[in-house]
């Protein structure tokens, strides 16, 4: 196989940036999910996700500036004029208000970017919104997503797992999908779907003349990228209705074209998340040198480890 596409999501739940190469850090692709948006209601703050706020799909992102050190956010509604905001990718955090950010029972401190940046999103969305920056903060990976220190232990055990940290990504540093399985979803809904609705970081595809079976990635345990870059695949990605978003309107696609409903029929294959369909695999980087790693579109990808059965995702404190 080879890397078919690489995607960076600088602001959680906004449209991603397709890149030809990406630096890999211990917490994921560089600049991936380093910002998020919160809806402010008095003293309360609610995380904005595309599944609950589909209008977030109307925000496009791109890199710009000298040395591409600027994030450009463009709001393009179906009617009306587009608006644009420029955000430093590495803003100074001195003097910024901090606030605890909790996602999937995993917490870190985030930096409120202040009124100047937040007012842009408030005006576009129609309600008070705050832009939050990750900075040097890190969230701990919870549950059984992190690899075991001693291989071969109970896959659902939460004890003896390596320390893994992440950004504002849901539960792992990287999420990987295959084009073979994606085309299966196209067949389900009867038309071509935008692969970025699945929010992947990496999409892999078979080499010319060879075929990868649909849903084969369910059993992938490890990928080797290039000659020596390894990704441990430790958990399935359980899906929500975010994949039903209509990117053109900022609403939802018609009921008969909603991929979530189609996947619910036969893709509830993870007993740990039995009420959610599975599409894609979460990955961990076992060895990251101080200089970082780089992935590029077109690089060779080999399945270096296969599991005999599907893994079971467990992110509850009640697990063993």
CSV table of C-alpha atoms in Angstrom, one decimal:
chain,number,residue,atom,x,y,z
A,1,UNK,CA,0.0,0.0,0.0
A,2,UNK,CA,1.0,3.7,0.0
A,3,UNK,CA,-0.1,6.9,1.7
A,4,UNK,CA,-3.0,8.2,-0.4
A,5,UNK,CA,-3.7,11.4,1.6
A,6,UNK,CA,-2.5,13.3,4.7
A,7,UNK,CA,-4.8,15.7,6.6
A,8,UNK,CA,-4.1,18.2,9.4
A,9,UNK,CA,-7.0,19.6,11.4
A,10,UNK,CA,-5.6,22.7,13.1
A,11,UNK,CA,-8.9,23.7,14.7
A,12,UNK,CA,-10.9,20.7,16.0
A,13,UNK,CA,-14.1,20.1,13.9
A,14,UNK,CA,-13.3,22.7,11.2
A,15,UNK,CA,-12.4,21.6,7.7
A,16,UNK,CA,-8.9,20.0,7.4
A,17,UNK,CA,-5.9,20.9,5.3
A,18,UNK,CA,-4.6,18.4,2.8
A,19,UNK,CA,-0.8,18.3,2.9
A,20,UNK,CA,1.8,16.5,0.8
A,21,UNK,CA,4.0,15.8,3.8
A,22,UNK,CA,3.7,16.2,7.6
A,23,UNK,CA,5.9,16.3,10.6
A,24,UNK,CA,5.0,13.6,13.2
A,25,UNK,CA,5.4,14.5,16.8
A,26,UNK,CA,4.7,12.4,19.9
A,27,UNK,CA,1.2,13.8,20.1
A,28,UNK,CA,0.4,13.5,16.4
A,29,UNK,CA,0.8,15.4,13.1
A,30,UNK,CA,2.3,18.8,13.7
A,31,UNK,CA,-0.5,21.4,14.3
A,32,UNK,CA,-3.2,18.8,14.4
A,33,UNK,CA,-6.1,19.8,16.8
A,34,UNK,CA,-4.1,22.5,18.5
A,35,UNK,CA,-7.1,24.8,18.6
A,36,UNK,CA,-10.7,24.2,19.5
A,37,UNK,CA,-13.9,26.3,19.9
A,38,UNK,CA,-16.2,26.6,22.9
A,39,UNK,CA,-19.7,28.0,23.1
A,40,UNK,CA,-19.8,30.4,26.0
A,41,UNK,CA,-23.0,30.5,28.2
A,42,UNK,CA,-22.3,32.8,31.1
A,43,UNK,CA,-19.6,31.1,33.1
A,44,UNK,CA,-20.1,27.8,31.4
A,45,UNK,CA,-18.2,26.6,28.3
A,46,UNK,CA,-19.3,23.8,25.9
A,47,UNK,CA,-17.0,22.1,23.4
A,48,UNK,CA,-18.1,22.7,19.8
A,49,UNK,CA,-18.0,19.6,17.6
A,50,UNK,CA,-19.1,19.2,14.1
A,51,UNK,CA,-21.5,16.4,15.0
A,52,UNK,CA,-23.6,18.7,17.2
A,53,UNK,CA,-22.8,21.9,15.3
A,54,UNK,CA,-22.7,21.0,11.6
A,55,UNK,CA,-22.3,24.6,10.6
A,56,UNK,CA,-18.6,24.2,11.6
A,57,UNK,CA,-18.2,22.6,8.2
A,58,UNK,CA,-18.5,26.0,6.6
A,59,UNK,CA,-15.1,27.0,8.0
A,60,UNK,CA,-12.1,26.1,5.7
A,61,UNK,CA,-8.5,26.2,6.9
A,62,UNK,CA,-5.2,26.6,5.1
A,63,UNK,CA,-1.6,27.5,6.0
A,64,UNK,CA,-0.1,30.8,5.0
A,65,UNK,CA,2.4,33.5,5.8
A,66,UNK,CA,6.1,33.5,5.5
A,67,UNK,CA,7.3,30.0,6.3
A,68,UNK,CA,3.6,29.0,6.6
A,69,UNK,CA,3.5,30.1,10.2
A,70,UNK,CA,-0.1,31.5,9.9
A,71,UNK,CA,-3.4,29.6,10.0
A,72,UNK,CA,-6.0,31.1,7.7
A,73,UNK,CA,-9.6,30.4,8.6
A,74,UNK,CA,-12.2,31.2,5.9
A,75,UNK,CA,-15.9,31.2,6.6
A,76,UNK,CA,-17.9,30.5,3.5
A,77,UNK,CA,-21.7,30.3,4.1
A,78,UNK,CA,-24.1,29.2,1.3
A,79,UNK,CA,-25.4,32.8,1.1
A,80,UNK,CA,-23.5,35.9,1.9
A,81,UNK,CA,-19.9,37.0,1.8
A,82,UNK,CA,-16.9,35.0,2.9
A,83,UNK,CA,-14.9,36.2,5.9
A,84,UNK,CA,-11.3,35.4,6.8
A,85,UNK,CA,-9.2,35.3,9.9
A,86,UNK,CA,-5.5,34.9,10.3
A,87,UNK,CA,-4.2,33.1,13.5
A,88,UNK,CA,-0.5,32.6,14.5
A,89,UNK,CA,0.1,28.8,14.6
A,90,UNK,CA,2.4,29.3,17.6
A,91,UNK,CA,0.9,32.2,19.5
A,92,UNK,CA,2.5,33.7,22.6
A,93,UNK,CA,0.6,32.4,25.7
A,94,UNK,CA,1.9,34.9,28.2
A,95,UNK,CA,-1.0,36.8,29.7
A,96,UNK,CA,-3.7,34.6,28.2
A,97,UNK,CA,-6.4,33.2,30.5
A,98,UNK,CA,-6.3,29.5,31.0
A,99,UNK,CA,-9.2,27.2,31.3
A,100,UNK,CA,-9.5,23.4,32.0
A,101,UNK,CA,-10.5,21.4,28.9
A,102,UNK,CA,-12.0,18.0,29.5
A,103,UNK,CA,-12.6,15.5,26.7
A,104,UNK,CA,-13.5,11.9,27.2
A,105,UNK,CA,-12.5,12.2,30.8
A,106,UNK,CA,-9.1,13.4,29.8
A,107,UNK,CA,-8.2,16.9,30.9
A,108,UNK,CA,-5.6,19.6,30.2
A,109,UNK,CA,-5.3,23.3,30.4
A,110,UNK,CA,-6.1,25.5,27.4
A,111,UNK,CA,-5.3,29.1,26.6
A,112,UNK,CA,-8.2,31.4,25.7
A,113,UNK,CA,-7.0,33.4,22.6
A,114,UNK,CA,-8.9,36.5,23.7
A,115,UNK,CA,-11.7,38.6,22.3
A,116,UNK,CA,-9.9,39.6,19.0
A,117,UNK,CA,-9.9,36.1,17.6
A,118,UNK,CA,-13.0,34.8,19.3
A,119,UNK,CA,-15.2,37.6,18.0
A,120,UNK,CA,-14.7,36.4,14.5
A,121,UNK,CA,-16.3,33.0,15.3
A,122,UNK,CA,-19.0,34.6,17.4
A,123,UNK,CA,-20.1,36.8,14.5
A,124,UNK,CA,-20.1,33.8,12.1
A,125,UNK,CA,-21.9,31.4,14.4
A,126,UNK,CA,-24.3,33.8,15.9
A,127,UNK,CA,-23.5,33.0,19.6
A,128,UNK,CA,-20.6,33.8,22.0
A,129,UNK,CA,-17.7,31.6,21.0
A,130,UNK,CA,-14.2,31.3,22.4
A,131,UNK,CA,-11.1,30.1,20.5
A,132,UNK,CA,-8.8,28.0,22.8
A,133,UNK,CA,-5.1,27.1,22.1
A,134,UNK,CA,-3.4,23.9,23.4
A,135,UNK,CA,0.0,25.5,23.8
A,136,UNK,CA,2.4,23.3,25.8
A,137,UNK,CA,-0.5,21.4,27.5
A,138,UNK,CA,-1.1,17.7,26.8
A,139,UNK,CA,-4.0,15.4,27.5
A,140,UNK,CA,-3.3,11.8,28.7
A,141,UNK,CA,-4.6,9.0,26.6
A,142,UNK,CA,-7.1,7.0,28.7
A,143,UNK,CA,-8.5,3.5,28.6
A,144,UNK,CA,-6.8,0.8,26.7
A,145,UNK,CA,-5.8,2.9,23.7
A,146,UNK,CA,-2.2,3.2,24.9
A,147,UNK,CA,0.0,0.0,24.2
A,148,UNK,CA,0.8,-2.4,27.0
A,149,UNK,CA,4.3,-2.2,28.6
A,150,UNK,CA,4.3,-6.0,28.5
A,151,UNK,CA,2.8,-7.3,25.2
A,152,UNK,CA,0.3,-10.2,25.4
A,153,UNK,CA,-1.6,-8.9,28.5
A,154,UNK,CA,-5.4,-8.7,28.5
A,155,UNK,CA,-6.4,-6.3,25.8
A,156,UNK,CA,-9.0,-4.6,28.0
A,157,UNK,CA,-6.7,-4.2,31.0
A,158,UNK,CA,-6.0,-0.6,31.9
A,159,UNK,CA,-3.0,-1.5,34.1
A,160,UNK,CA,0.6,-1.5,32.9
A,161,UNK,CA,0.0,0.7,29.9
A,162,UNK,CA,2.6,3.1,28.4
A,163,UNK,CA,2.1,6.9,29.0
A,164,UNK,CA,0.8,8.4,25.8
A,165,UNK,CA,-0.2,12.1,25.5
A,166,UNK,CA,-2.3,13.8,22.8
A,167,UNK,CA,-3.6,17.2,21.7
A,168,UNK,CA,-7.3,18.1,21.4
A,169,UNK,CA,-7.8,15.0,19.2
A,170,UNK,CA,-10.4,12.6,20.6
A,171,UNK,CA,-8.4,9.7,22.0
A,172,UNK,CA,-5.2,9.0,20.0
A,173,UNK,CA,-2.4,10.8,18.1
A,174,UNK,CA,-3.5,9.6,14.7
A,175,UNK,CA,-6.5,8.1,12.9
A,176,UNK,CA,-6.1,6.0,9.8
A,177,UNK,CA,-8.6,4.8,7.2
A,178,UNK,CA,-8.3,2.9,3.9
A,179,UNK,CA,-9.6,3.8,0.5
A,180,UNK,CA,-11.0,0.3,0.0
A,181,UNK,CA,-13.4,0.7,3.0
A,182,UNK,CA,-14.2,4.3,2.1
A,183,UNK,CA,-15.3,3.1,-1.4
A,184,UNK,CA,-17.6,0.6,0.4
A,185,UNK,CA,-19.3,3.5,2.0
A,186,UNK,CA,-19.7,5.2,-1.4
A,187,UNK,CA,-21.5,2.0,-2.6
A,188,UNK,CA,-23.7,2.1,0.5
A,189,UNK,CA,-25.0,5.6,-0.1
A,190,UNK,CA,-24.9,5.4,-4.0
A,191,UNK,CA,-22.6,8.4,-4.6
A,192,UNK,CA,-19.1,9.6,-3.9
A,193,UNK,CA,-18.5,11.0,-0.4
A,194,UNK,CA,-15.8,13.4,0.8
A,195,UNK,CA,-13.3,11.2,2.7
A,196,UNK,CA,-12.5,14.2,5.0
A,197,UNK,CA,-15.9,13.8,6.6
A,198,UNK,CA,-14.4,10.8,8.5
A,199,UNK,CA,-11.7,13.2,9.9
A,200,UNK,CA,-8.7,11.0,9.1
A,201,UNK,CA,-5.1,12.0,9.5
A,202,UNK,CA,-3.9,9.4,7.0
A,203,UNK,CA,-5.7,7.5,4.2
A,204,UNK,CA,-3.9,4.5,2.7
A,205,UNK,CA,-4.6,2.9,-0.6
A,206,UNK,CA,-3.5,-0.3,-2.4
A,207,UNK,CA,-0.8,-0.3,-5.0
A,208,UNK,CA,-1.8,-0.4,-8.7
A,209,UNK,CA,-2.9,-3.9,-9.6
A,210,UNK,CA,-3.3,-5.1,-6.0
A,211,UNK,CA,-6.4,-5.0,-3.9
A,212,UNK,CA,-6.9,-4.4,-0.2
A,213,UNK,CA,-10.0,-6.1,1.2
A,214,UNK,CA,-12.7,-3.8,2.6
A,215,UNK,CA,-12.6,-3.5,6.4
A,216,UNK,CA,-9.2,-5.3,6.5
A,217,UNK,CA,-7.9,-2.5,8.7
A,218,UNK,CA,-10.0,-3.8,11.5
A,219,UNK,CA,-7.3,-6.4,12.1
A,220,UNK,CA,-4.2,-4.3,11.5
A,221,UNK,CA,-2.0,-4.2,14.6
A,222,UNK,CA,1.0,-2.3,13.2
A,223,UNK,CA,2.0,-0.4,10.1
A,224,UNK,CA,5.5,0.2,8.8
A,225,UNK,CA,5.7,3.5,6.8
A,226,UNK,CA,8.8,3.9,4.6
A,227,UNK,CA,11.6,1.7,6.0
A,228,UNK,CA,11.5,2.3,9.7
A,229,UNK,CA,8.5,4.4,10.8
A,230,UNK,CA,6.1,2.4,12.9
A,231,UNK,CA,2.6,3.0,14.0
A,232,UNK,CA,0.9,0.8,16.6
A,233,UNK,CA,-2.8,0.5,15.8
A,234,UNK,CA,-4.5,-0.1,19.1
A,235,UNK,CA,-8.1,0.8,18.8
A,236,UNK,CA,-11.1,1.1,16.5
A,237,UNK,CA,-12.7,4.5,15.7
A,238,UNK,CA,-16.3,4.5,16.8
A,239,UNK,CA,-18.4,6.8,14.7
A,240,UNK,CA,-21.1,9.4,15.4
A,241,UNK,CA,-23.5,11.4,13.2
A,242,UNK,CA,-20.7,13.9,12.3
A,243,UNK,CA,-20.3,11.9,9.0
A,244,UNK,CA,-23.8,13.0,8.0
A,245,UNK,CA,-22.8,16.6,7.7
A,246,UNK,CA,-23.5,18.3,4.4
A,247,UNK,CA,-20.4,20.4,3.7
A,248,UNK,CA,-22.2,22.5,1.1
A,249,UNK,CA,-25.0,23.7,3.4
A,250,UNK,CA,-23.6,23.3,6.9
A,251,UNK,CA,-26.6,21.1,7.7
A,252,UNK,CA,-27.2,17.3,7.2
A,253,UNK,CA,-27.4,15.3,4.0
A,254,UNK,CA,-30.8,13.7,3.2
A,255,UNK,CA,-31.8,10.8,5.4
A,256,UNK,CA,-31.5,8.2,2.6
A,257,UNK,CA,-27.9,9.4,2.0
A,258,UNK,CA,-26.7,9.4,5.5
A,259,UNK,CA,-23.6,7.1,5.9
A,260,UNK,CA,-24.1,6.8,9.7
A,261,UNK,CA,-27.4,4.9,9.2
A,262,UNK,CA,-25.8,2.7,6.5
A,263,UNK,CA,-22.8,1.8,8.7
A,264,UNK,CA,-25.1,1.1,11.7
A,265,UNK,CA,-26.5,-2.0,9.9
A,266,UNK,CA,-23.3,-4.1,9.9
A,267,UNK,CA,-20.4,-2.1,11.2
A,268,UNK,CA,-21.1,-2.3,15.0
A,269,UNK,CA,-18.3,-4.8,15.3
A,270,UNK,CA,-16.5,-3.5,18.5
A,271,UNK,CA,-18.1,-5.0,21.7
A,272,UNK,CA,-16.6,-2.2,23.7
A,273,UNK,CA,-18.6,0.4,21.7
A,274,UNK,CA,-21.5,-1.9,20.6
A,275,UNK,CA,-23.9,1.0,19.8
A,276,UNK,CA,-21.5,2.8,17.4
A,277,UNK,CA,-20.3,1.7,14.0
A,278,UNK,CA,-16.6,1.4,13.4
A,279,UNK,CA,-14.6,3.0,10.6
A,280,UNK,CA,-10.8,3.4,10.8
A,281,UNK,CA,-8.1,2.7,13.4
A,282,UNK,CA,-6.5,4.8,16.0
A,283,UNK,CA,-2.7,4.7,16.2
A,284,UNK,CA,0.2,5.4,18.5
A,285,UNK,CA,3.8,6.3,17.6
A,286,UNK,CA,6.1,4.0,19.6
A,287,UNK,CA,9.4,5.7,18.7
A,288,UNK,CA,9.7,9.5,18.0
A,289,UNK,CA,13.2,10.9,17.8
A,290,UNK,CA,13.8,14.4,19.1
A,291,UNK,CA,14.0,15.6,15.5
A,292,UNK,CA,10.6,14.2,14.7
A,293,UNK,CA,9.4,12.0,11.9
A,294,UNK,CA,8.0,12.9,8.5
A,295,UNK,CA,5.3,11.2,6.4
A,296,UNK,CA,4.8,12.0,2.8
A,297,UNK,CA,2.0,11.2,0.3
A,298,UNK,CA,3.1,8.3,-1.9
A,299,UNK,CA,5.3,6.6,0.8
A,300,UNK,CA,5.0,2.8,1.0
A,301,UNK,CA,2.9,1.3,3.8
A,302,UNK,CA,3.2,-2.3,4.9
A,303,UNK,CA,1.1,-4.1,7.5
A,304,UNK,CA,3.8,-5.4,9.7
A,305,UNK,CA,1.5,-7.0,12.3
A,306,UNK,CA,-2.0,-8.4,12.1
A,307,UNK,CA,-4.3,-9.3,15.0
A,308,UNK,CA,-6.2,-12.6,15.0
A,309,UNK,CA,-9.3,-10.8,16.2
A,310,UNK,CA,-10.7,-7.3,16.4
A,311,UNK,CA,-9.5,-5.2,19.3
A,312,UNK,CA,-12.1,-4.0,21.9
A,313,UNK,CA,-12.1,-0.3,22.7
A,314,UNK,CA,-12.4,0.5,26.4
A,315,UNK,CA,-12.2,4.0,27.7
A,316,UNK,CA,-14.3,3.6,30.9
A,317,UNK,CA,-12.8,3.7,34.4
A,318,UNK,CA,-14.9,0.7,35.2
A,319,UNK,CA,-12.8,-1.5,32.9
A,320,UNK,CA,-10.4,-4.0,34.4
